[in-house]
């Protein structure tokens, strides 16, 4: 047991994590490309046409996984921030920083695809509905986090300030997730449920799940690539970076 | 403990009363913003009555946000903030004191002047009363939440704009329920539910935000 614990902490140092992150990124890219490719093929050609919504519903195969990821990545960032604040580790904050742009991108994609879906289905690009508004707030929270990190020159202060902001903003996640239950506005309730029957065709469900896993892999891949750059940038005057660059040059 | 709280409040209010322009800037800003809307939209009373809750609330939100920068800045500059960090009393208690003082200086005048602005928008007496209640419950929450952002951005170059970016997303629920209370009253539904919600948000903020603000202050001043 002791041995395994030590192994985990081994990778909390940027020097040892750097090569591992590279390998994880490679594998994740492969998984992401394959799964998103398969998922897109299934969502366009295999999944049946919806009897009420026609072919327009197919955008949910991007919309729903993107919304899930936008919320989930925020939680992951908040988790890393909490770890970083409690254990005072450098790498955790780097992980939060690396995840932020991907999370913001997914929040934006979720809103954008939602608008494309809303136009033919609801007849409008945008509604001030509880869930849509809170997803927009989530996008603002991501942007605020990135702006705060950018505005503070001192890295240590930036990390910790960003972490506090993330933990304060985490209140918004349950609000988004349960908003369709709490406020009965235009956005429909969840079709995919953890418990009980999912009111959805099986092929559709599988397509959505494949896309979700693909988006997961994509998020991991981009985060790992970004965290590698951040590590090099922040640790540029350490010996391991010099060795790394020296070995390549 | 209670003495500490009172003395922090008394000190901040005294300091603010000796530099009265700061109070008036916030108040005048609020009045001007709210008065701009009829000029831009046109003087039809029906339209104005519809948008009044939202306009007054957005005005109050922006005004209290403008005042946030002052919250810790003077103490940070003259070093008294560091003494507060070192003080034996819990920092979150001192933070609550400073926030209460800040609200008395910048929030309370907004609440007092708001009915006058509501009259300009032809709101009924009942709606005005609900508006005062909603502002009374809502503006302290704004100060409490804003204190976190003020503490995080303490002493940064682009502090003012950054505060807006950080704090406005957190203000949105207060805005929705605050304006919603007045709106529900004018449409005959009754604003009680919204007011209860504002009260609940205020209680939660009192519990949670001083801790976050204290943590943020420690990060910003180390």
Tab-separated table of C-alpha atoms in Angstrom:
chain	number	residue	atom	x	y	z
A	1	UNK	CA	0.000	0.000	0.000
A	2	UNK	CA	2.744	2.391	1.003
A	3	UNK	CA	4.506	1.720	-2.259
A	4	UNK	CA	1.444	2.543	-4.348
A	5	UNK	CA	0.828	5.801	-2.486
A	6	UNK	CA	4.366	6.863	-3.198
A	7	UNK	CA	3.829	6.101	-6.835
A	8	UNK	CA	0.891	8.470	-6.992
A	9	UNK	CA	2.788	11.345	-5.447
A	10	UNK	CA	5.657	10.742	-7.851
A	11	UNK	CA	3.594	12.353	-10.604
A	12	UNK	CA	2.768	15.482	-8.606
A	13	UNK	CA	6.097	16.904	-9.660
A	14	UNK	CA	6.187	18.618	-13.054
A	15	UNK	CA	9.486	16.964	-13.963
A	16	UNK	CA	8.048	13.449	-13.723
A	17	UNK	CA	4.593	14.388	-14.944
A	18	UNK	CA	5.824	16.029	-18.142
A	19	UNK	CA	6.611	12.789	-20.043
A	20	UNK	CA	3.522	11.055	-18.631
A	21	UNK	CA	1.326	13.935	-19.792
A	22	UNK	CA	2.796	13.549	-23.242
A	23	UNK	CA	1.898	9.860	-23.380
A	24	UNK	CA	-1.617	10.497	-22.009
A	25	UNK	CA	-2.123	13.222	-24.607
A	26	UNK	CA	-1.106	10.883	-27.454
A	27	UNK	CA	-3.439	8.090	-26.349
A	28	UNK	CA	-6.292	10.531	-25.699
A	29	UNK	CA	-5.962	12.122	-29.108
A	30	UNK	CA	-6.215	8.694	-30.702
A	31	UNK	CA	-9.291	7.773	-28.646
A	32	UNK	CA	-10.871	11.172	-29.270
A	33	UNK	CA	-10.417	11.062	-33.044
A	34	UNK	CA	-11.722	7.492	-33.335
A	35	UNK	CA	-14.710	7.964	-31.019
A	36	UNK	CA	-15.757	11.381	-32.304
A	37	UNK	CA	-15.385	10.056	-35.851
A	38	UNK	CA	-17.554	7.017	-35.088
A	39	UNK	CA	-19.966	9.152	-33.093
A	40	UNK	CA	-20.413	11.688	-35.873
A	41	UNK	CA	-20.934	8.911	-38.416
A	42	UNK	CA	-23.559	7.305	-36.209
A	43	UNK	CA	-25.274	10.591	-35.451
A	44	UNK	CA	-25.597	11.455	-39.136
A	45	UNK	CA	-26.237	8.076	-40.766
A	46	UNK	CA	-27.134	5.404	-38.215
A	47	UNK	CA	-29.376	7.075	-35.643
A	48	UNK	CA	-33.013	7.076	-36.763
A	49	UNK	CA	-34.885	10.243	-37.597
A	50	UNK	CA	-36.959	11.546	-34.709
A	51	UNK	CA	-40.681	11.282	-35.405
A	52	UNK	CA	-41.447	14.719	-34.008
A	53	UNK	CA	-38.307	16.766	-34.509
A	54	UNK	CA	-37.161	15.362	-37.859
A	55	UNK	CA	-33.444	15.467	-38.605
A	56	UNK	CA	-32.885	18.698	-36.706
A	57	UNK	CA	-32.603	16.821	-33.433
A	58	UNK	CA	-29.243	15.369	-34.528
A	59	UNK	CA	-27.485	18.421	-33.108
A	60	UNK	CA	-28.101	17.059	-29.604
A	61	UNK	CA	-25.306	14.558	-30.222
A	62	UNK	CA	-22.953	17.522	-29.965
A	63	UNK	CA	-25.070	19.739	-27.743
A	64	UNK	CA	-25.675	17.402	-24.807
A	65	UNK	CA	-22.110	16.041	-24.470
A	66	UNK	CA	-20.744	19.578	-24.795
A	67	UNK	CA	-23.039	20.817	-22.021
A	68	UNK	CA	-22.078	17.890	-19.810
A	69	UNK	CA	-18.413	18.553	-20.397
A	70	UNK	CA	-18.735	22.278	-19.731
A	71	UNK	CA	-20.212	21.573	-16.298
A	72	UNK	CA	-18.007	18.609	-15.529
A	73	UNK	CA	-14.775	20.390	-16.454
A	74	UNK	CA	-15.678	23.239	-14.129
A	75	UNK	CA	-16.127	20.730	-11.315
A	76	UNK	CA	-12.802	19.118	-12.164
A	77	UNK	CA	-11.115	22.524	-12.134
A	78	UNK	CA	-12.690	23.330	-8.780
A	79	UNK	CA	-11.532	19.939	-7.490
A	80	UNK	CA	-7.960	20.556	-8.606
A	81	UNK	CA	-8.117	24.032	-7.074
A	82	UNK	CA	-9.281	22.640	-3.757
A	83	UNK	CA	-6.440	20.111	-3.808
A	84	UNK	CA	-4.027	22.878	-4.729
A	85	UNK	CA	-5.196	25.116	-1.901
A	86	UNK	CA	-5.171	22.348	0.693
A	87	UNK	CA	-1.956	20.557	-0.208
A	88	UNK	CA	-0.194	23.576	-1.679
A	89	UNK	CA	0.828	21.751	-4.835
A	90	UNK	CA	1.968	23.529	-7.959
A	91	UNK	CA	0.732	21.045	-10.499
A	92	UNK	CA	-2.919	21.127	-9.385
A	93	UNK	CA	-3.190	24.807	-10.181
A	94	UNK	CA	-1.537	24.201	-13.534
A	95	UNK	CA	-4.192	21.577	-14.258
A	96	UNK	CA	-7.000	24.058	-13.490
A	97	UNK	CA	-5.385	26.616	-15.717
A	98	UNK	CA	-4.950	24.070	-18.501
A	99	UNK	CA	-8.584	22.947	-18.367
A	100	UNK	CA	-10.128	26.419	-18.411
A	101	UNK	CA	-9.982	27.187	-22.166
A	102	UNK	CA	-11.407	23.764	-23.062
A	103	UNK	CA	-14.238	24.222	-20.575
A	104	UNK	CA	-15.013	27.687	-21.904
A	105	UNK	CA	-15.002	26.288	-25.429
A	106	UNK	CA	-17.509	23.588	-24.484
A	107	UNK	CA	-19.762	26.109	-22.744
A	108	UNK	CA	-19.689	28.232	-25.879
A	109	UNK	CA	-20.338	25.218	-28.153
A	110	UNK	CA	-23.231	24.195	-25.931
A	111	UNK	CA	-24.849	27.637	-26.209
A	112	UNK	CA	-24.123	27.898	-29.936
A	113	UNK	CA	-25.508	24.473	-30.869
A	114	UNK	CA	-28.449	25.154	-28.569
A	115	UNK	CA	-29.199	28.267	-30.587
A	116	UNK	CA	-29.036	26.261	-33.830
A	117	UNK	CA	-31.423	23.709	-32.370
A	118	UNK	CA	-33.721	26.335	-30.892
A	119	UNK	CA	-34.274	28.180	-34.162
A	120	UNK	CA	-36.162	25.368	-35.980
A	121	UNK	CA	-37.673	23.797	-32.833
A	122	UNK	CA	-38.692	26.749	-30.684
A	123	UNK	CA	-38.625	29.327	-33.471
A	124	UNK	CA	-36.053	31.478	-31.715
A	125	UNK	CA	-32.289	31.613	-31.378
A	126	UNK	CA	-32.303	32.553	-27.761
A	127	UNK	CA	-34.634	32.373	-24.779
A	128	UNK	CA	-33.989	33.790	-21.333
A	129	UNK	CA	-34.714	30.423	-19.839
A	130	UNK	CA	-33.224	29.321	-16.516
A	131	UNK	CA	-30.932	26.667	-17.909
A	132	UNK	CA	-29.699	28.718	-20.858
A	133	UNK	CA	-29.044	31.721	-18.639
A	134	UNK	CA	-27.106	29.705	-16.104
A	135	UNK	CA	-25.033	28.101	-18.863
A	136	UNK	CA	-24.243	31.643	-20.023
A	137	UNK	CA	-23.205	32.509	-16.463
A	138	UNK	CA	-20.944	29.456	-16.547
A	139	UNK	CA	-19.274	30.828	-19.687
A	140	UNK	CA	-18.794	34.165	-17.904
A	141	UNK	CA	-17.289	32.355	-14.916
A	142	UNK	CA	-14.767	30.633	-17.173
A	143	UNK	CA	-13.910	33.959	-18.812
A	144	UNK	CA	-13.615	35.673	-15.421
A	145	UNK	CA	-11.271	32.954	-14.184
A	146	UNK	CA	-9.042	33.280	-17.229
A	147	UNK	CA	-9.080	37.090	-16.991
A	148	UNK	CA	-8.109	36.953	-13.321
A	149	UNK	CA	-5.198	34.604	-14.035
A	150	UNK	CA	-4.084	36.871	-16.856
A	151	UNK	CA	-4.243	40.018	-14.739
A	152	UNK	CA	-2.042	38.824	-11.867
A	153	UNK	CA	1.667	38.750	-12.594
A	154	UNK	CA	2.722	36.862	-9.488
A	155	UNK	CA	2.073	33.194	-10.385
A	156	UNK	CA	1.521	31.964	-6.843
A	157	UNK	CA	-1.026	34.666	-6.116
A	158	UNK	CA	-2.731	34.098	-9.475
A	159	UNK	CA	-3.076	30.380	-8.776
A	160	UNK	CA	-4.563	30.807	-5.347
A	161	UNK	CA	-6.832	33.718	-6.276
A	162	UNK	CA	-8.120	31.749	-9.266
A	163	UNK	CA	-8.721	28.741	-7.040
A	164	UNK	CA	-10.856	30.771	-4.628
A	165	UNK	CA	-12.849	32.201	-7.516
A	166	UNK	CA	-13.445	28.709	-8.934
A	167	UNK	CA	-14.641	27.400	-5.584
A	168	UNK	CA	-17.030	30.336	-5.172
A	169	UNK	CA	-18.417	29.855	-8.681
A	170	UNK	CA	-19.033	26.157	-8.175
A	171	UNK	CA	-22.447	27.051	-6.682
A	172	UNK	CA	-23.612	27.604	-10.228
A	173	UNK	CA	-23.138	23.976	-11.333
A	174	UNK	CA	-26.022	22.420	-9.374
A	175	UNK	CA	-28.150	25.396	-10.389
A	176	UNK	CA	-27.595	24.609	-14.073
A	177	UNK	CA	-28.015	20.909	-13.592
A	178	UNK	CA	-31.278	21.079	-11.680
A	179	UNK	CA	-32.647	24.235	-13.293
A	180	UNK	CA	-34.936	22.287	-15.615
A	181	UNK	CA	-36.450	20.560	-12.603
A	182	UNK	CA	-36.730	23.614	-10.374
A	183	UNK	CA	-38.039	26.101	-12.903
A	184	UNK	CA	-40.421	24.789	-15.474
A	185	UNK	CA	-39.327	27.025	-18.343
A	186	UNK	CA	-38.812	26.348	-22.033
A	187	UNK	CA	-35.783	24.045	-21.906
A	188	UNK	CA	-37.004	20.448	-21.684
A	189	UNK	CA	-36.049	18.073	-18.902
A	190	UNK	CA	-33.253	15.571	-19.156
A	191	UNK	CA	-33.922	12.631	-21.457
A	192	UNK	CA	-30.980	10.588	-20.280
A	193	UNK	CA	-31.329	9.593	-16.662
A	194	UNK	CA	-28.992	7.826	-14.282
A	195	UNK	CA	-31.823	5.809	-12.800
A	196	UNK	CA	-34.865	4.315	-14.438
A	197	UNK	CA	-35.876	4.109	-18.057
A	198	UNK	CA	-34.276	6.455	-20.528
A	199	UNK	CA	-36.944	7.802	-22.829
A	200	UNK	CA	-34.768	7.490	-25.892
A	201	UNK	CA	-34.002	5.134	-28.751
A	202	UNK	CA	-31.111	2.820	-27.972
A	203	UNK	CA	-29.029	3.797	-30.998
A	204	UNK	CA	-29.453	7.450	-30.138
A	205	UNK	CA	-28.360	6.790	-26.576
A	206	UNK	CA	-25.295	4.877	-27.685
A	207	UNK	CA	-24.362	7.586	-30.151
A	208	UNK	CA	-24.621	10.176	-27.431
A	209	UNK	CA	-22.541	8.134	-25.036
A	210	UNK	CA	-19.860	7.518	-27.677
A	211	UNK	CA	-19.728	11.238	-28.403
A	212	UNK	CA	-19.461	11.983	-24.694
A	213	UNK	CA	-16.533	9.643	-24.213
A	214	UNK	CA	-14.968	11.164	-27.317
A	215	UNK	CA	-15.347	14.641	-25.840
A	216	UNK	CA	-13.835	13.371	-22.605
A	217	UNK	CA	-10.815	12.088	-24.474
A	218	UNK	CA	-10.570	15.354	-26.389
A	219	UNK	CA	-10.658	17.366	-23.142
A	220	UNK	CA	-7.966	15.205	-21.577
A	221	UNK	CA	-5.819	15.479	-24.695
A	222	UNK	CA	-6.025	19.283	-24.950
A	223	UNK	CA	-5.588	19.727	-21.196
A	224	UNK	CA	-2.491	17.529	-21.196
A	225	UNK	CA	-0.973	19.387	-24.147
A	226	UNK	CA	-1.707	22.704	-22.484
A	227	UNK	CA	-0.396	21.634	-19.094
A	228	UNK	CA	2.858	20.582	-20.766
A	229	UNK	CA	3.273	24.080	-22.195
A	230	UNK	CA	2.364	25.669	-18.875
A	231	UNK	CA	4.895	23.476	-17.072
A	232	UNK	CA	7.654	24.456	-19.480
A	233	UNK	CA	6.709	28.122	-19.271
A	234	UNK	CA	6.565	28.290	-15.491
A	235	UNK	CA	9.557	26.093	-14.787
A	236	UNK	CA	11.717	27.482	-17.544
A	237	UNK	CA	14.628	28.198	-15.211
A	238	UNK	CA	14.755	24.745	-13.599
A	239	UNK	CA	17.247	22.051	-14.318
A	240	UNK	CA	14.840	19.476	-15.753
A	241	UNK	CA	13.582	21.898	-18.387
A	242	UNK	CA	17.142	22.791	-19.305
A	243	UNK	CA	18.002	19.121	-19.602
A	244	UNK	CA	14.924	18.535	-21.734
A	245	UNK	CA	15.666	21.389	-24.086
A	246	UNK	CA	19.371	20.531	-24.109
A	247	UNK	CA	18.572	16.965	-25.063
A	248	UNK	CA	16.463	18.127	-27.993
A	249	UNK	CA	18.718	20.892	-29.240
B	1	UNK	CA	-16.248	39.661	19.514
B	2	UNK	CA	-19.274	41.861	19.074
B	3	UNK	CA	-17.245	44.865	20.248
B	4	UNK	CA	-14.708	44.250	17.513
B	5	UNK	CA	-17.457	44.153	14.932
B	6	UNK	CA	-18.968	47.408	16.162
B	7	UNK	CA	-15.631	49.168	16.326
B	8	UNK	CA	-14.731	48.143	12.764
B	9	UNK	CA	-18.091	49.411	11.536
B	10	UNK	CA	-17.774	52.657	13.495
B	11	UNK	CA	-14.271	53.291	12.220
B	12	UNK	CA	-15.175	52.719	8.549
B	13	UNK	CA	-18.314	54.822	8.736
B	14	UNK	CA	-16.437	57.672	10.424
B	15	UNK	CA	-13.718	57.596	7.783
B	16	UNK	CA	-16.326	57.603	5.026
B	17	UNK	CA	-18.325	60.452	6.580
B	18	UNK	CA	-15.216	62.606	6.558
B	19	UNK	CA	-14.849	62.086	2.813
B	20	UNK	CA	-18.448	62.478	1.742
B	21	UNK	CA	-17.845	62.783	-1.995
B	22	UNK	CA	-17.311	59.025	-2.238
B	23	UNK	CA	-20.826	58.397	-0.945
B	24	UNK	CA	-22.342	60.945	-3.260
B	25	UNK	CA	-20.532	59.650	-6.344
B	26	UNK	CA	-22.207	56.256	-5.976
B	27	UNK	CA	-25.592	57.797	-5.318
B	28	UNK	CA	-25.412	60.280	-8.188
B	29	UNK	CA	-24.223	57.544	-10.530
B	30	UNK	CA	-27.263	55.463	-9.603
B	31	UNK	CA	-29.655	58.369	-10.158
B	32	UNK	CA	-28.077	59.268	-13.508
B	33	UNK	CA	-28.102	55.704	-14.838
B	34	UNK	CA	-31.751	55.246	-13.913
B	35	UNK	CA	-32.670	58.629	-15.415
B	36	UNK	CA	-30.939	57.817	-18.687
B	37	UNK	CA	-33.358	55.038	-19.603
B	38	UNK	CA	-36.479	57.178	-20.111
B	39	UNK	CA	-34.400	59.491	-22.297
B	40	UNK	CA	-33.265	56.578	-24.436
B	41	UNK	CA	-36.529	54.650	-24.543
B	42	UNK	CA	-39.104	57.437	-24.645
B	43	UNK	CA	-41.504	58.803	-22.041
B	44	UNK	CA	-44.474	56.379	-22.468
B	45	UNK	CA	-45.498	55.578	-18.909
B	46	UNK	CA	-46.764	52.103	-19.795
B	47	UNK	CA	-43.375	50.999	-21.125
B	48	UNK	CA	-41.530	52.675	-18.270
B	49	UNK	CA	-43.674	50.928	-15.674
B	50	UNK	CA	-42.811	47.612	-17.297
B	51	UNK	CA	-39.065	48.148	-17.297
B	52	UNK	CA	-38.827	50.034	-13.994
B	53	UNK	CA	-37.906	47.060	-11.727
B	54	UNK	CA	-35.170	45.911	-14.065
B	55	UNK	CA	-33.771	49.391	-14.615
B	56	UNK	CA	-33.662	50.274	-10.933
B	57	UNK	CA	-32.069	46.953	-10.071
B	58	UNK	CA	-29.453	47.111	-12.827
B	59	UNK	CA	-28.673	50.668	-11.719
B	60	UNK	CA	-28.265	49.573	-8.100
B	61	UNK	CA	-26.096	46.645	-9.213
B	62	UNK	CA	-23.755	48.831	-11.249
B	63	UNK	CA	-23.578	51.492	-8.553
B	64	UNK	CA	-22.689	49.053	-5.794
B	65	UNK	CA	-20.146	47.430	-8.099
B	66	UNK	CA	-18.484	50.802	-8.730
B	67	UNK	CA	-18.082	51.314	-5.019
B	68	UNK	CA	-16.446	47.929	-4.453
B	69	UNK	CA	-12.955	49.049	-5.333
B	70	UNK	CA	-12.970	51.366	-2.314
B	71	UNK	CA	-13.729	48.517	0.072
B	72	UNK	CA	-10.189	47.399	0.880
B	73	UNK	CA	-8.053	49.756	-1.180
B	74	UNK	CA	-7.470	52.568	1.340
B	75	UNK	CA	-6.661	50.099	4.120
B	76	UNK	CA	-4.363	48.224	1.787
B	77	UNK	CA	-2.488	51.409	0.865
B	78	UNK	CA	-1.891	52.691	4.384
B	79	UNK	CA	-1.052	49.279	5.789
B	80	UNK	CA	-3.955	48.930	8.206
B	81	UNK	CA	-5.188	45.901	6.270
B	82	UNK	CA	-2.036	44.024	7.208
B	83	UNK	CA	-2.624	44.881	10.839
B	84	UNK	CA	-6.113	43.415	10.499
B	85	UNK	CA	-4.641	40.214	9.067
B	86	UNK	CA	-2.355	39.975	12.081
B	87	UNK	CA	-5.057	40.835	14.609
B	88	UNK	CA	-6.095	38.131	17.113
B	89	UNK	CA	-9.758	38.501	16.113
B	90	UNK	CA	-10.905	36.252	13.248
B	91	UNK	CA	-10.392	37.929	9.898
B	92	UNK	CA	-13.825	36.930	8.615
B	93	UNK	CA	-15.397	38.885	11.470
B	94	UNK	CA	-13.440	41.999	10.514
B	95	UNK	CA	-14.519	41.394	6.912
B	96	UNK	CA	-18.177	41.272	7.956
B	97	UNK	CA	-17.695	44.553	9.802
B	98	UNK	CA	-16.115	46.214	6.795
B	99	UNK	CA	-18.837	44.909	4.503
B	100	UNK	CA	-21.608	46.138	6.809
B	101	UNK	CA	-19.984	49.572	6.959
B	102	UNK	CA	-19.584	49.558	3.203
B	103	UNK	CA	-23.241	48.696	2.772
B	104	UNK	CA	-24.306	51.453	5.193
B	105	UNK	CA	-22.275	53.946	3.175
B	106	UNK	CA	-23.058	52.877	-0.386
B	107	UNK	CA	-25.984	50.446	-0.249
B	108	UNK	CA	-28.384	52.090	2.152
B	109	UNK	CA	-28.473	55.457	0.290
B	110	UNK	CA	-29.500	53.525	-2.844
B	111	UNK	CA	-32.373	51.903	-0.961
B	112	UNK	CA	-33.469	55.272	0.392
B	113	UNK	CA	-33.417	57.085	-2.940
B	114	UNK	CA	-34.939	54.209	-4.968
B	115	UNK	CA	-38.637	54.983	-4.211
B	116	UNK	CA	-38.124	58.468	-5.609
B	117	UNK	CA	-36.824	56.992	-8.837
B	118	UNK	CA	-39.670	54.482	-8.810
B	119	UNK	CA	-42.132	57.392	-8.765
B	120	UNK	CA	-40.497	58.747	-11.913
B	121	UNK	CA	-41.357	55.417	-13.495
B	122	UNK	CA	-44.986	55.608	-12.351
B	123	UNK	CA	-44.783	52.570	-10.075
B	124	UNK	CA	-47.709	51.991	-7.716
B	125	UNK	CA	-47.331	52.392	-3.952
B	126	UNK	CA	-47.450	48.667	-3.380
B	127	UNK	CA	-44.756	47.997	-5.970
B	128	UNK	CA	-42.608	50.711	-4.409
B	129	UNK	CA	-42.846	49.035	-1.019
B	130	UNK	CA	-41.821	45.689	-2.492
B	131	UNK	CA	-38.971	47.403	-4.315
B	132	UNK	CA	-37.637	48.840	-1.061
B	133	UNK	CA	-37.864	45.423	0.582
B	134	UNK	CA	-36.144	43.700	-2.321
B	135	UNK	CA	-33.347	46.274	-2.355
B	136	UNK	CA	-33.044	46.069	1.417
B	137	UNK	CA	-32.581	42.299	1.214
B	138	UNK	CA	-30.614	42.283	-2.024
B	139	UNK	CA	-28.024	45.042	-1.754
B	140	UNK	CA	-26.277	43.546	1.324
B	141	UNK	CA	-25.830	40.360	-0.706
B	142	UNK	CA	-24.278	42.427	-3.467
B	143	UNK	CA	-21.798	43.930	-0.998
B	144	UNK	CA	-20.981	40.520	0.479
B	145	UNK	CA	-20.389	38.864	-2.895
B	146	UNK	CA	-18.564	41.900	-4.206
B	147	UNK	CA	-16.168	41.804	-1.271
B	148	UNK	CA	-14.757	38.513	-2.607
B	149	UNK	CA	-14.012	40.061	-5.982
B	150	UNK	CA	-12.635	43.219	-4.364
B	151	UNK	CA	-10.308	41.113	-2.232
B	152	UNK	CA	-9.163	38.980	-5.170
B	153	UNK	CA	-8.319	41.977	-7.360
B	154	UNK	CA	-6.753	44.053	-4.582
B	155	UNK	CA	-3.992	46.235	-5.976
B	156	UNK	CA	-4.103	44.926	-9.540
B	157	UNK	CA	-3.560	47.194	-12.528
B	158	UNK	CA	-6.862	46.482	-14.280
B	159	UNK	CA	-8.727	46.102	-10.993
B	160	UNK	CA	-11.924	47.991	-11.864
B	161	UNK	CA	-12.843	46.183	-15.075
B	162	UNK	CA	-11.777	42.853	-13.650
B	163	UNK	CA	-14.086	43.295	-10.649
B	164	UNK	CA	-16.966	43.738	-13.082
B	165	UNK	CA	-16.078	40.550	-14.941
B	166	UNK	CA	-15.745	38.528	-11.749
B	167	UNK	CA	-18.684	39.853	-9.831
B	168	UNK	CA	-21.462	40.371	-12.364
B	169	UNK	CA	-22.022	36.643	-13.029
B	170	UNK	CA	-22.406	36.137	-9.276
B	171	UNK	CA	-24.871	39.039	-9.082
B	172	UNK	CA	-27.258	37.592	-11.648
B	173	UNK	CA	-29.427	35.518	-9.243
B	174	UNK	CA	-29.904	38.547	-6.971
B	175	UNK	CA	-30.870	40.640	-9.975
B	176	UNK	CA	-33.369	38.045	-11.203
B	177	UNK	CA	-35.128	37.643	-7.867
B	178	UNK	CA	-34.895	41.323	-6.930
B	179	UNK	CA	-36.400	42.636	-10.139
B	180	UNK	CA	-38.722	39.620	-10.216
B	181	UNK	CA	-40.240	40.557	-6.855
B	182	UNK	CA	-41.281	44.001	-8.082
B	183	UNK	CA	-42.458	42.624	-11.392
B	184	UNK	CA	-44.557	39.935	-9.719
B	185	UNK	CA	-46.203	42.606	-7.571
B	186	UNK	CA	-47.093	44.836	-10.503
B	187	UNK	CA	-48.541	41.888	-12.401
B	188	UNK	CA	-50.662	40.915	-9.394
B	189	UNK	CA	-48.922	37.657	-8.473
B	190	UNK	CA	-47.393	38.952	-5.261
B	191	UNK	CA	-43.668	39.195	-4.690
B	192	UNK	CA	-43.429	37.226	-1.450
B	193	UNK	CA	-41.765	34.157	-2.944
B	194	UNK	CA	-39.053	36.270	-4.540
B	195	UNK	CA	-38.466	38.159	-1.309
B	196	UNK	CA	-38.095	34.904	0.644
B	197	UNK	CA	-35.591	33.719	-1.939
B	198	UNK	CA	-33.619	36.977	-1.608
B	199	UNK	CA	-33.621	36.527	2.168
B	200	UNK	CA	-32.341	32.966	1.791
B	201	UNK	CA	-29.572	34.080	-0.554
B	202	UNK	CA	-28.620	36.815	1.919
B	203	UNK	CA	-28.384	34.358	4.810
B	204	UNK	CA	-26.253	31.952	2.781
B	205	UNK	CA	-23.997	34.810	1.703
B	206	UNK	CA	-23.521	36.001	5.271
B	207	UNK	CA	-22.426	32.495	6.214
B	208	UNK	CA	-20.147	31.703	3.324
B	209	UNK	CA	-18.718	34.842	1.733
B	210	UNK	CA	-16.745	36.273	4.702
B	211	UNK	CA	-14.672	33.091	4.773
B	212	UNK	CA	-13.965	33.297	1.048
B	213	UNK	CA	-13.171	37.010	1.315
B	214	UNK	CA	-10.810	36.392	4.233
B	215	UNK	CA	-9.018	33.676	2.255
B	216	UNK	CA	-8.806	35.969	-0.759
B	217	UNK	CA	-7.361	38.792	1.341
B	218	UNK	CA	-4.669	36.486	2.680
B	219	UNK	CA	-3.785	35.427	-0.865
B	220	UNK	CA	-3.706	38.999	-2.134
B	221	UNK	CA	-1.535	40.434	0.602
B	222	UNK	CA	1.053	37.736	1.178
